[in-house]
PDB file of C-alpha atoms in Angstrom:
ATOM      1  CA  MET A  29      13.257-159.841-160.182  1.00 68.00           C
ATOM      2  CA  LYS A  30      12.853-162.441-162.923  1.00 81.00           C
ATOM      3  CA  SER A  31       9.488-162.890-164.627  1.00 81.00           C
ATOM      4  CA  TYR A  32      10.053-166.654-164.717  1.00 86.00           C
ATOM      5  CA  HIS A  33      11.561-169.422-162.607  1.00 91.00           C
ATOM      6  CA  THR A  34      14.009-171.867-164.223  1.00 93.00           C
ATOM      7  CA  ILE A  35      14.037-175.558-163.350  1.00 93.00           C
ATOM      8  CA  LYS A  36      16.838-177.862-164.424  1.00 93.00           C
ATOM      9  CA  THR A  37      16.069-181.145-166.155  1.00 97.00           C
ATOM     10  CA  PRO A  38      18.137-184.348-166.318  1.00 97.00           C
ATOM     11  CA  ILE A  39      19.319-183.381-169.841  1.00 98.00           C
ATOM     12  CA  ARG A  40      22.107-180.823-170.275  1.00 97.00           C
ATOM     13  CA  GLY A  41      20.838-177.600-171.875  1.00 97.00           C
ATOM     14  CA  LEU A  42      17.163-178.632-171.744  1.00 97.00           C
ATOM     15  CA  LYS A  43      15.484-176.126-169.423  1.00 96.00           C
ATOM     16  CA  ILE A  44      12.031-175.525-168.050  1.00 96.00           C
ATOM     17  CA  HIS A  45      11.017-171.913-167.450  1.00 94.00           C
ATOM     18  CA  LEU A  46       7.850-171.485-165.389  1.00 92.00           C
ATOM     19  CA  ASN A  47       6.057-168.344-166.539  1.00 89.00           C
ATOM     20  CA  LYS A  48       3.288-166.418-164.780  1.00 88.00           C
ATOM     21  CA  VAL A  49      -0.303-167.710-164.972  1.00 91.00           C
ATOM     22  CA  VAL A  50      -3.290-165.820-163.586  1.00 90.00           C
ATOM     23  CA  GLY A  51      -6.672-167.509-163.682  1.00 90.00           C
ATOM     24  CA  ASP A  52     -10.245-166.909-162.626  1.00 90.00           C
ATOM     25  CA  GLU A  53     -13.727-168.041-163.675  1.00 92.00           C
ATOM     26  CA  ARG A  54     -13.283-166.304-167.063  1.00 93.00           C
ATOM     27  CA  GLY A  55     -10.125-168.189-168.056  1.00 91.00           C
ATOM     28  CA  TYR A  56      -6.368-167.713-167.899  1.00 90.00           C
ATOM     29  CA  PHE A  57      -3.749-165.070-168.635  1.00 89.00           C
ATOM     30  CA  CYS A  58      -0.432-166.722-169.452  1.00 87.00           C
ATOM     31  CA  ASP A  59       2.773-164.737-169.718  1.00 84.00           C
ATOM     32  CA  LEU A  60       4.776-166.254-172.595  1.00 86.00           C
ATOM     33  CA  ALA A  61       7.851-164.066-172.235  1.00 84.00           C
ATOM     34  CA  GLU A  62       8.838-160.818-170.551  1.00 83.00           C
ATOM     35  CA  ALA A  63      11.895-158.862-171.721  1.00 83.00           C
ATOM     36  CA  ASP A  64      14.160-160.793-169.305  1.00 84.00           C
ATOM     37  CA  ASN A  65      13.204-164.207-170.736  1.00 81.00           C
ATOM     38  CA  PRO A  66      16.028-166.264-172.356  1.00 77.00           C
ATOM     39  CA  LEU A  67      13.895-166.474-175.499  1.00 77.00           C
ATOM     40  CA  PHE A  68      14.899-162.902-176.295  1.00 79.00           C
ATOM     41  CA  LYS A  69      18.554-163.406-175.367  1.00 76.00           C
ATOM     42  CA  ASP A  70      18.905-166.291-177.835  1.00 74.00           C
ATOM     43  CA  GLY A  71      16.942-164.483-180.534  1.00 77.00           C
ATOM     44  CA  CYS A  72      13.593-165.362-182.015  1.00 85.00           C
ATOM     45  CA  ALA A  73      13.606-165.724-185.800  1.00 88.00           C
ATOM     46  CA  HIS A  74      10.695-168.122-186.284  1.00 90.00           C
ATOM     47  CA  ILE A  75       7.287-168.605-184.627  1.00 90.00           C
ATOM     48  CA  HIS A  76       4.958-171.482-185.429  1.00 92.00           C
ATOM     49  CA  ALA A  77       2.344-173.809-183.967  1.00 94.00           C
ATOM     50  CA  SER A  78       2.530-177.578-183.883  1.00 95.00           C
ATOM     51  CA  ILE A  79      -0.901-179.194-183.574  1.00 95.00           C
ATOM     52  CA  ALA A  80      -1.583-182.840-182.774  1.00 95.00           C
ATOM     53  CA  MET A  81      -5.107-183.817-183.768  1.00 93.00           C
ATOM     54  CA  LYS A  82      -5.723-186.999-181.791  1.00 92.00           C
ATOM     55  CA  LYS A  83      -4.570-189.084-178.865  1.00 93.00           C
ATOM     56  CA  GLY A  84      -1.358-191.003-179.370  1.00 89.00           C
ATOM     57  CA  VAL A  85      -0.232-189.405-182.653  1.00 92.00           C
ATOM     58  CA  ALA A  86       3.220-187.847-182.246  1.00 95.00           C
ATOM     59  CA  ARG A  87       4.302-184.408-183.437  1.00 96.00           C
ATOM     60  CA  GLY A  88       7.932-183.394-183.717  1.00 95.00           C
ATOM     61  CA  ALA A  89       9.976-186.576-183.234  1.00 97.00           C
ATOM     62  CA  HIS A  90      13.292-185.093-184.345  1.00 98.00           C
ATOM     63  CA  TYR A  91      16.273-183.047-183.221  1.00 98.00           C
ATOM     64  CA  HIS A  92      18.083-180.116-184.803  1.00 98.00           C
ATOM     65  CA  TYR A  93      21.779-179.537-185.429  1.00 98.00           C
ATOM     66  CA  ARG A  94      21.688-175.744-184.999  1.00 97.00           C
ATOM     67  CA  LEU A  95      18.192-174.590-184.070  1.00 95.00           C
ATOM     68  CA  ARG A  96      17.255-173.842-180.442  1.00 95.00           C
ATOM     69  CA  GLU A  97      13.489-173.978-179.835  1.00 96.00           C
ATOM     70  CA  ASN A  98      11.061-172.968-177.076  1.00 95.00           C
ATOM     71  CA  PHE A  99       7.814-174.923-176.638  1.00 96.00           C
ATOM     72  CA  TYR A 100       4.657-173.867-174.803  1.00 96.00           C
ATOM     73  CA  MET A 101       1.800-176.401-174.641  1.00 96.00           C
ATOM     74  CA  LEU A 102      -1.274-174.155-174.814  1.00 95.00           C
ATOM     75  CA  SER A 103      -4.103-176.677-175.121  1.00 95.00           C
ATOM     76  CA  GLY A 104      -4.719-180.326-174.523  1.00 96.00           C
ATOM     77  CA  THR A 105      -2.580-182.583-172.365  1.00 97.00           C
ATOM     78  CA  SER A 106       0.560-184.117-173.816  1.00 97.00           C
ATOM     79  CA  LEU A 107       3.484-186.293-172.941  1.00 98.00           C
ATOM     80  CA  MET A 108       6.719-184.678-174.132  1.00 98.00           C
ATOM     81  CA  LEU A 109       9.737-186.909-174.633  1.00 98.00           C
ATOM     82  CA  PHE A 110      13.348-185.726-174.838  1.00 98.00           C
ATOM     83  CA  HIS A 111      16.630-187.505-175.578  1.00 98.00           C
ATOM     84  CA  ASP A 112      20.181-186.138-175.686  1.00 98.00           C
ATOM     85  CA  PHE A 113      21.907-187.030-178.992  1.00 98.00           C
ATOM     86  CA  ASN A 114      24.823-184.630-178.382  1.00 98.00           C
ATOM     87  CA  LYS A 115      27.912-186.868-178.189  1.00 97.00           C
ATOM     88  CA  LYS A 116      29.851-184.035-176.481  1.00 97.00           C
ATOM     89  CA  SER A 117      27.254-183.696-173.704  1.00 97.00           C
ATOM     90  CA  LYS A 118      27.684-185.122-170.203  1.00 97.00           C
ATOM     91  CA  THR A 119      24.088-186.378-170.500  1.00 98.00           C
ATOM     92  CA  PHE A 120      24.502-188.029-173.936  1.00 98.00           C
ATOM     93  CA  GLY A 121      22.040-190.911-174.255  1.00 98.00           C
ATOM     94  CA  LYS A 122      19.745-189.669-171.461  1.00 98.00           C
ATOM     95  CA  THR A 123      15.966-189.813-172.031  1.00 98.00           C
ATOM     96  CA  TRP A 124      13.413-187.814-170.026  1.00 98.00           C
ATOM     97  CA  SER A 125       9.671-187.137-170.226  1.00 98.00           C
ATOM     98  CA  VAL A 126       7.200-184.627-168.791  1.00 98.00           C
ATOM     99  CA  ILE A 127       3.428-184.017-169.049  1.00 98.00           C
ATOM    100  CA  LEU A 128       2.243-180.520-170.041  1.00 97.00           C
ATOM    101  CA  GLY A 129      -0.969-178.662-170.831  1.00 96.00           C
ATOM    102  CA  PHE A 130      -4.221-178.784-168.847  1.00 95.00           C
ATOM    103  CA  SER A 131      -4.975-181.258-166.092  1.00 95.00           C
ATOM    104  CA  ASN A 132      -7.507-183.990-166.702  1.00 92.00           C
ATOM    105  CA  PRO A 133      -9.151-185.751-163.734  1.00 91.00           C
ATOM    106  CA  LYS A 134      -9.223-189.048-165.662  1.00 91.00           C
ATOM    107  CA  LEU A 135      -5.492-188.953-166.468  1.00 94.00           C
ATOM    108  CA  ASN A 136      -3.049-191.015-164.432  1.00 95.00           C
ATOM    109  CA  THR A 137       0.352-189.301-164.736  1.00 96.00           C
ATOM    110  CA  LYS A 138       2.026-192.569-163.664  1.00 95.00           C
ATOM    111  CA  GLY A 139       4.583-190.695-161.580  1.00 95.00           C
ATOM    112  CA  THR A 140       5.750-188.528-164.486  1.00 97.00           C
ATOM    113  CA  LYS A 141       6.560-184.898-163.632  1.00 96.00           C
ATOM    114  CA  SER A 142       3.607-182.723-164.705  1.00 97.00           C
ATOM    115  CA  TYR A 143       2.959-179.002-165.156  1.00 96.00           C
ATOM    116  CA  PHE A 144      -0.606-177.835-165.768  1.00 96.00           C
ATOM    117  CA  ILE A 145      -1.780-174.364-166.816  1.00 95.00           C
ATOM    118  CA  ASP A 146      -4.980-174.652-164.767  1.00 94.00           C
ATOM    119  CA  LYS A 147      -2.786-175.339-161.721  1.00 94.00           C
ATOM    120  CA  GLY A 148      -0.792-172.136-162.359  1.00 93.00           C
ATOM    121  CA  LYS A 149       2.166-173.723-164.177  1.00 94.00           C
ATOM    122  CA  LEU A 150       2.775-172.520-167.753  1.00 93.00           C
ATOM    123  CA  VAL A 151       5.964-174.194-168.910  1.00 95.00           C
ATOM    124  CA  GLN A 152       8.311-172.912-171.564  1.00 95.00           C
ATOM    125  CA  ILE A 153      10.680-175.713-172.532  1.00 96.00           C
ATOM    126  CA  GLU A 154      13.962-174.507-173.991  1.00 96.00           C
ATOM    127  CA  VAL A 155      15.287-177.238-176.312  1.00 97.00           C
ATOM    128  CA  PRO A 156      18.929-176.965-177.400  1.00 97.00           C
ATOM    129  CA  PRO A 157      20.416-178.460-180.577  1.00 98.00           C
ATOM    130  CA  TYR A 158      20.866-182.259-180.602  1.00 98.00           C
ATOM    131  CA  VAL A 159      18.030-182.850-178.126  1.00 98.00           C
ATOM    132  CA  TYR A 160      15.259-185.005-179.608  1.00 98.00           C
ATOM    133  CA  HIS A 161      11.771-183.725-178.848  1.00 98.00           C
ATOM    134  CA  ALA A 162       8.299-185.057-179.539  1.00 98.00           C
ATOM    135  CA  PHE A 163       4.865-184.818-177.996  1.00 98.00           C
ATOM    136  CA  TRP A 164       1.912-187.197-177.886  1.00 97.00           C
ATOM    137  CA  PRO A 165      -1.591-186.084-176.811  1.00 97.00           C
ATOM    138  CA  LEU A 166      -2.793-188.120-173.844  1.00 96.00           C
ATOM    139  CA  THR A 167      -6.463-187.248-174.348  1.00 93.00           C
ATOM    140  CA  ASN A 168      -8.766-186.918-177.351  1.00 91.00           C
ATOM    141  CA  GLU A 169      -8.503-183.125-177.228  1.00 92.00           C
ATOM    142  CA  LYS A 170      -6.279-181.373-179.800  1.00 94.00           C
ATOM    143  CA  ALA A 171      -2.867-180.484-178.374  1.00 96.00           C
ATOM    144  CA  ILE A 172      -1.485-177.144-179.517  1.00 96.00           C
ATOM    145  CA  ALA A 173       2.129-176.169-178.943  1.00 97.00           C
ATOM    146  CA  PHE A 174       3.285-172.605-179.592  1.00 95.00           C
ATOM    147  CA  VAL A 175       6.921-172.790-180.712  1.00 96.00           C
ATOM    148  CA  THR A 176       9.682-170.251-181.284  1.00 94.00           C
ATOM    149  CA  GLY A 177      13.028-170.862-182.929  1.00 94.00           C
ATOM    150  CA  THR A 178      16.362-169.080-183.156  1.00 93.00           C
ATOM    151  CA  GLU A 179      16.462-169.657-186.926  1.00 92.00           C
ATOM    152  CA  GLY A 180      13.961-170.052-189.736  1.00 90.00           C
ATOM    153  CA  TYR A 181      12.944-173.446-191.071  1.00 88.00           C
ATOM    154  CA  ASP A 182      15.791-175.319-192.787  1.00 94.00           C
ATOM    155  CA  PRO A 183      15.038-178.841-194.077  1.00 92.00           C
ATOM    156  CA  SER A 184      18.727-179.809-193.751  1.00 96.00           C
ATOM    157  CA  ASP A 185      18.834-178.935-190.022  1.00 97.00           C
ATOM    158  CA  PHE A 186      17.260-181.995-188.474  1.00 96.00           C
ATOM    159  CA  ALA A 187      17.519-185.732-187.939  1.00 98.00           C
ATOM    160  CA  ARG A 188      14.543-188.010-187.367  1.00 97.00           C
ATOM    161  CA  PRO A 189      15.677-191.113-185.443  1.00 98.00           C
ATOM    162  CA  SER A 190      13.261-193.979-184.934  1.00 96.00           C
ATOM    163  CA  ILE A 191      11.717-194.395-181.505  1.00 96.00           C
ATOM    164  CA  GLU A 192      13.709-197.629-181.123  1.00 96.00           C
ATOM    165  CA  GLU A 193      16.954-195.597-181.334  1.00 96.00           C
ATOM    166  CA  ILE A 194      15.989-193.704-178.172  1.00 97.00           C
ATOM    167  CA  SER A 195      16.881-195.618-175.024  1.00 96.00           C
ATOM    168  CA  GLY A 196      13.905-196.017-172.698  1.00 97.00           C
ATOM    169  CA  ALA A 197      11.416-194.359-175.084  1.00 97.00           C
ATOM    170  CA  VAL A 198       9.487-197.517-175.955  1.00 97.00           C
ATOM    171  CA  LYS A 199       9.032-198.292-172.249  1.00 97.00           C
ATOM    172  CA  ILE A 200       7.756-194.758-171.529  1.00 97.00           C
ATOM    173  CA  LEU A 201       5.336-194.805-174.469  1.00 97.00           C
ATOM    174  CA  LYS A 202       4.016-198.267-173.569  1.00 96.00           C
ATOM    175  CA  LYS A 203       3.416-197.093-169.995  1.00 96.00           C
ATOM    176  CA  PHE A 204       0.973-194.526-171.425  1.00 96.00           C
ATOM    177  CA  LYS A 205      -0.429-196.968-174.023  1.00 94.00           C
ATOM    178  CA  LEU A 206       0.951-194.844-176.863  1.00 95.00           C
ATOM    179  CA  LEU A 207       2.587-197.836-178.596  1.00 91.00           C
TER     180      LEU A 207
END
């Protein structure tokens, strides 16, 4: 039996793995990866944290040519935006967004798919090469993403397109008052 459940997304190669969450009045236990998780199959050569300090300020906003990454939003509530820049992909040019982290009663998700730790949904997002990824905090709480990569940091292994180069991104960000 798998320790996670995989959900397909509208972008080829971009996967959501729902990992186990157990919670009570003391807090939460979140399973980041058991031995059967794809994270271990692909190899993990780099672990880091990406921390956004305030609402509306993006982190990431790039894609890699070789690196495959796994993201876990461990605190805060963030909008994650993805776009397929792989010209060989059947989903080339597709943009998709999701909300991750902890639920907030004041937050209107505006119909965007959402996964919240306090609702038992710890998401691991597997991001393949050529898929743009960025996250914007939707609240004033710090947003902390735990990230693993299949390779170490290489400054020549990424492209940073402008938000205007990503079809539909401006509309999504305006919907959440992030632009």
